[in-house]
PDB file of C-alpha atoms in Angstrom:
ATOM      1  CA  ASN A   9     -19.128  -7.679 -10.190  1.00  0.00           C
ATOM      2  CA  LYS A  10     -20.273  -9.585  -7.077  1.00  0.00           C
ATOM      3  CA  GLY A  11     -16.563 -10.212  -6.057  1.00  0.00           C
ATOM      4  CA  ALA A  12     -15.443  -6.781  -6.676  1.00  0.00           C
ATOM      5  CA  ILE A  13     -13.938  -4.558  -3.810  1.00  0.00           C
ATOM      6  CA  GLU A  14     -14.058  -0.873  -4.597  1.00  0.00           C
ATOM      7  CA  ILE A  15     -11.491   1.224  -2.989  1.00  0.00           C
ATOM      8  CA  THR A  16     -11.064   5.038  -2.575  1.00  0.00           C
ATOM      9  CA  LEU A  17      -7.693   6.521  -2.924  1.00  0.00           C
ATOM     10  CA  LYS A  18      -7.361   9.933  -0.865  1.00  0.00           C
ATOM     11  CA  GLY A  19      -4.071  11.575  -0.584  1.00  0.00           C
ATOM     12  CA  ILE A  20      -0.365  10.557  -1.354  1.00  0.00           C
ATOM     13  CA  ALA A  21       2.673   9.838   0.599  1.00  0.00           C
ATOM     14  CA  ILE A  22       6.061   8.398   0.575  1.00  0.00           C
ATOM     15  CA  MET A  23       7.131   4.936   1.804  1.00  0.00           C
ATOM     16  CA  LYS A  24      10.075   5.958   3.897  1.00  0.00           C
ATOM     17  CA  GLY A  25      12.945   8.280   3.924  1.00  0.00           C
ATOM     18  CA  THR A  26      12.278  11.998   3.061  1.00  0.00           C
ATOM     19  CA  ALA A  27      10.527  13.885   0.350  1.00  0.00           C
ATOM     20  CA  LYS A  28      13.799  15.199  -0.991  1.00  0.00           C
ATOM     21  CA  GLU A  29      15.155  11.732  -1.291  1.00  0.00           C
ATOM     22  CA  CYS A  30      12.107   9.518  -2.310  1.00  0.00           C
ATOM     23  CA  SER A  31      11.999   6.198  -3.851  1.00  0.00           C
ATOM     24  CA  VAL A  32       8.405   5.163  -3.541  1.00  0.00           C
ATOM     25  CA  LEU A  33       5.414   7.476  -3.887  1.00  0.00           C
ATOM     26  CA  TYR A  34       2.101   6.113  -3.127  1.00  0.00           C
ATOM     27  CA  ALA A  35      -1.709   6.958  -3.006  1.00  0.00           C
ATOM     28  CA  LYS A  36      -3.317   6.169   0.345  1.00  0.00           C
ATOM     29  CA  ILE A  37      -6.590   3.986   0.506  1.00  0.00           C
ATOM     30  CA  SER A  38      -8.874   5.789   2.672  1.00  0.00           C
ATOM     31  CA  ASP A  39     -11.231   2.893   3.919  1.00  0.00           C
ATOM     32  CA  THR A  40      -9.521  -0.571   4.333  1.00  0.00           C
ATOM     33  CA  LYS A  41     -12.081  -2.549   6.180  1.00  0.00           C
ATOM     34  CA  LYS A  42     -12.867  -4.864   3.390  1.00  0.00           C
ATOM     35  CA  LEU A  43      -9.354  -5.338   2.190  1.00  0.00           C
ATOM     36  CA  ASP A  44      -8.478  -6.259   6.020  1.00  0.00           C
ATOM     37  CA  ALA A  45     -11.181  -8.705   6.068  1.00  0.00           C
ATOM     38  CA  LEU A  46      -9.655 -10.091   2.784  1.00  0.00           C
ATOM     39  CA  ALA A  47      -6.314 -10.085   4.140  1.00  0.00           C
ATOM     40  CA  ASN A  48      -7.550 -11.750   7.429  1.00  0.00           C
ATOM     41  CA  SER A  49      -9.353 -14.589   5.586  1.00  0.00           C
ATOM     42  CA  ILE A  50      -6.196 -15.137   3.391  1.00  0.00           C
ATOM     43  CA  SER A  51      -3.902 -15.362   6.532  1.00  0.00           C
ATOM     44  CA  LYS A  52      -6.597 -17.807   8.193  1.00  0.00           C
ATOM     45  CA  SER A  53      -6.502 -20.049   5.401  1.00  0.00           C
ATOM     46  CA  LEU A  54      -2.681 -20.274   5.122  1.00  0.00           C
ATOM     47  CA  SER A  55      -2.268 -20.711   8.780  1.00  0.00           C
ATOM     48  CA  GLU A  56      -4.887 -23.551   8.770  1.00  0.00           C
ATOM     49  CA  GLY A  57      -2.994 -25.262   5.994  1.00  0.00           C
ATOM     50  CA  GLU A  58       0.226 -24.998   7.985  1.00  0.00           C
ATOM     51  CA  LYS A  59       1.668 -22.891   5.173  1.00  0.00           C
ATOM     52  CA  CYS A  60       2.022 -19.783   7.418  1.00  0.00           C
ATOM     53  CA  LEU A  61       4.150 -19.688  10.559  1.00  0.00           C
ATOM     54  CA  THR A  62       2.051 -16.926  12.000  1.00  0.00           C
ATOM     55  CA  ASP A  63      -1.810 -15.797  12.219  1.00  0.00           C
ATOM     56  CA  CYS A  64      -0.660 -12.256  12.030  1.00  0.00           C
ATOM     57  CA  LEU A  65      -0.624 -10.447   8.655  1.00  0.00           C
ATOM     58  CA  SER A  66       0.543  -6.829   8.710  1.00  0.00           C
ATOM     59  CA  VAL A  67      -0.306  -4.910   5.473  1.00  0.00           C
ATOM     60  CA  LYS A  68       0.182  -1.366   4.446  1.00  0.00           C
ATOM     61  CA  TRP A  69      -2.733  -1.048   1.968  1.00  0.00           C
ATOM     62  CA  HIS A  70      -1.478   1.438  -0.770  1.00  0.00           C
ATOM     63  CA  CYS A  71      -1.416   2.010  -4.573  1.00  0.00           C
ATOM     64  CA  THR A  72       2.079   2.558  -5.659  1.00  0.00           C
ATOM     65  CA  LEU A  73       2.486   5.461  -8.087  1.00  0.00           C
ATOM     66  CA  ILE A  74       6.241   5.746  -8.539  1.00  0.00           C
ATOM     67  CA  ASN A  75       8.890   3.145  -7.623  1.00  0.00           C
ATOM     68  CA  THR A  76      12.372   4.153  -8.767  1.00  0.00           C
ATOM     69  CA  LYS A  77      13.742   0.399  -8.250  1.00  0.00           C
ATOM     70  CA  TYR A  78      12.157  -0.399 -11.714  1.00  0.00           C
ATOM     71  CA  ALA A  79      13.603   2.670 -13.367  1.00  0.00           C
ATOM     72  CA  GLY A  80      17.377   2.016 -12.480  1.00  0.00           C
ATOM     73  CA  GLY A  81      17.057   2.713  -8.815  1.00  0.00           C
ATOM     74  CA  GLY A  82      18.096   6.120  -7.157  1.00  0.00           C
ATOM     75  CA  THR A  83      15.638   8.651  -5.584  1.00  0.00           C
ATOM     76  CA  PHE A  84      13.761  11.811  -6.617  1.00  0.00           C
ATOM     77  CA  ASP A  85      12.486  14.856  -4.900  1.00  0.00           C
ATOM     78  CA  ALA A  86       8.798  14.414  -4.351  1.00  0.00           C
ATOM     79  CA  THR A  87       8.370  17.736  -2.467  1.00  0.00           C
ATOM     80  CA  SER A  88       6.356  19.605  -4.957  1.00  0.00           C
ATOM     81  CA  ILE A  89       4.171  16.636  -5.747  1.00  0.00           C
ATOM     82  CA  LEU A  90       3.360  16.076  -1.878  1.00  0.00           C
ATOM     83  CA  GLU A  91       2.530  19.812  -1.401  1.00  0.00           C
ATOM     84  CA  GLN A  92       0.217  19.761  -4.459  1.00  0.00           C
ATOM     85  CA  PHE A  93      -1.476  16.438  -3.906  1.00  0.00           C
ATOM     86  CA  GLY A  94      -0.536  15.194  -0.405  1.00  0.00           C
TER      87      GLY A  94
END
């Protein structure tokens, strides 16, 4: 696919908090150069069209694996998952 961007997932982490009280577990994206270029292009297009207040776009590229928000909230202990796959 001509417009496809391939990504490589390498390692996992939690979004914030501690491993014992985790609500978001995600896979890390190892090389974000093409994704950064895409985000910069989108940001530039939005700012040129005056739909965006800033030219700065801050993105934490990741692939969400678990998000407890969609399962009733709360947290879970991700310690063993991080030890095995982190």
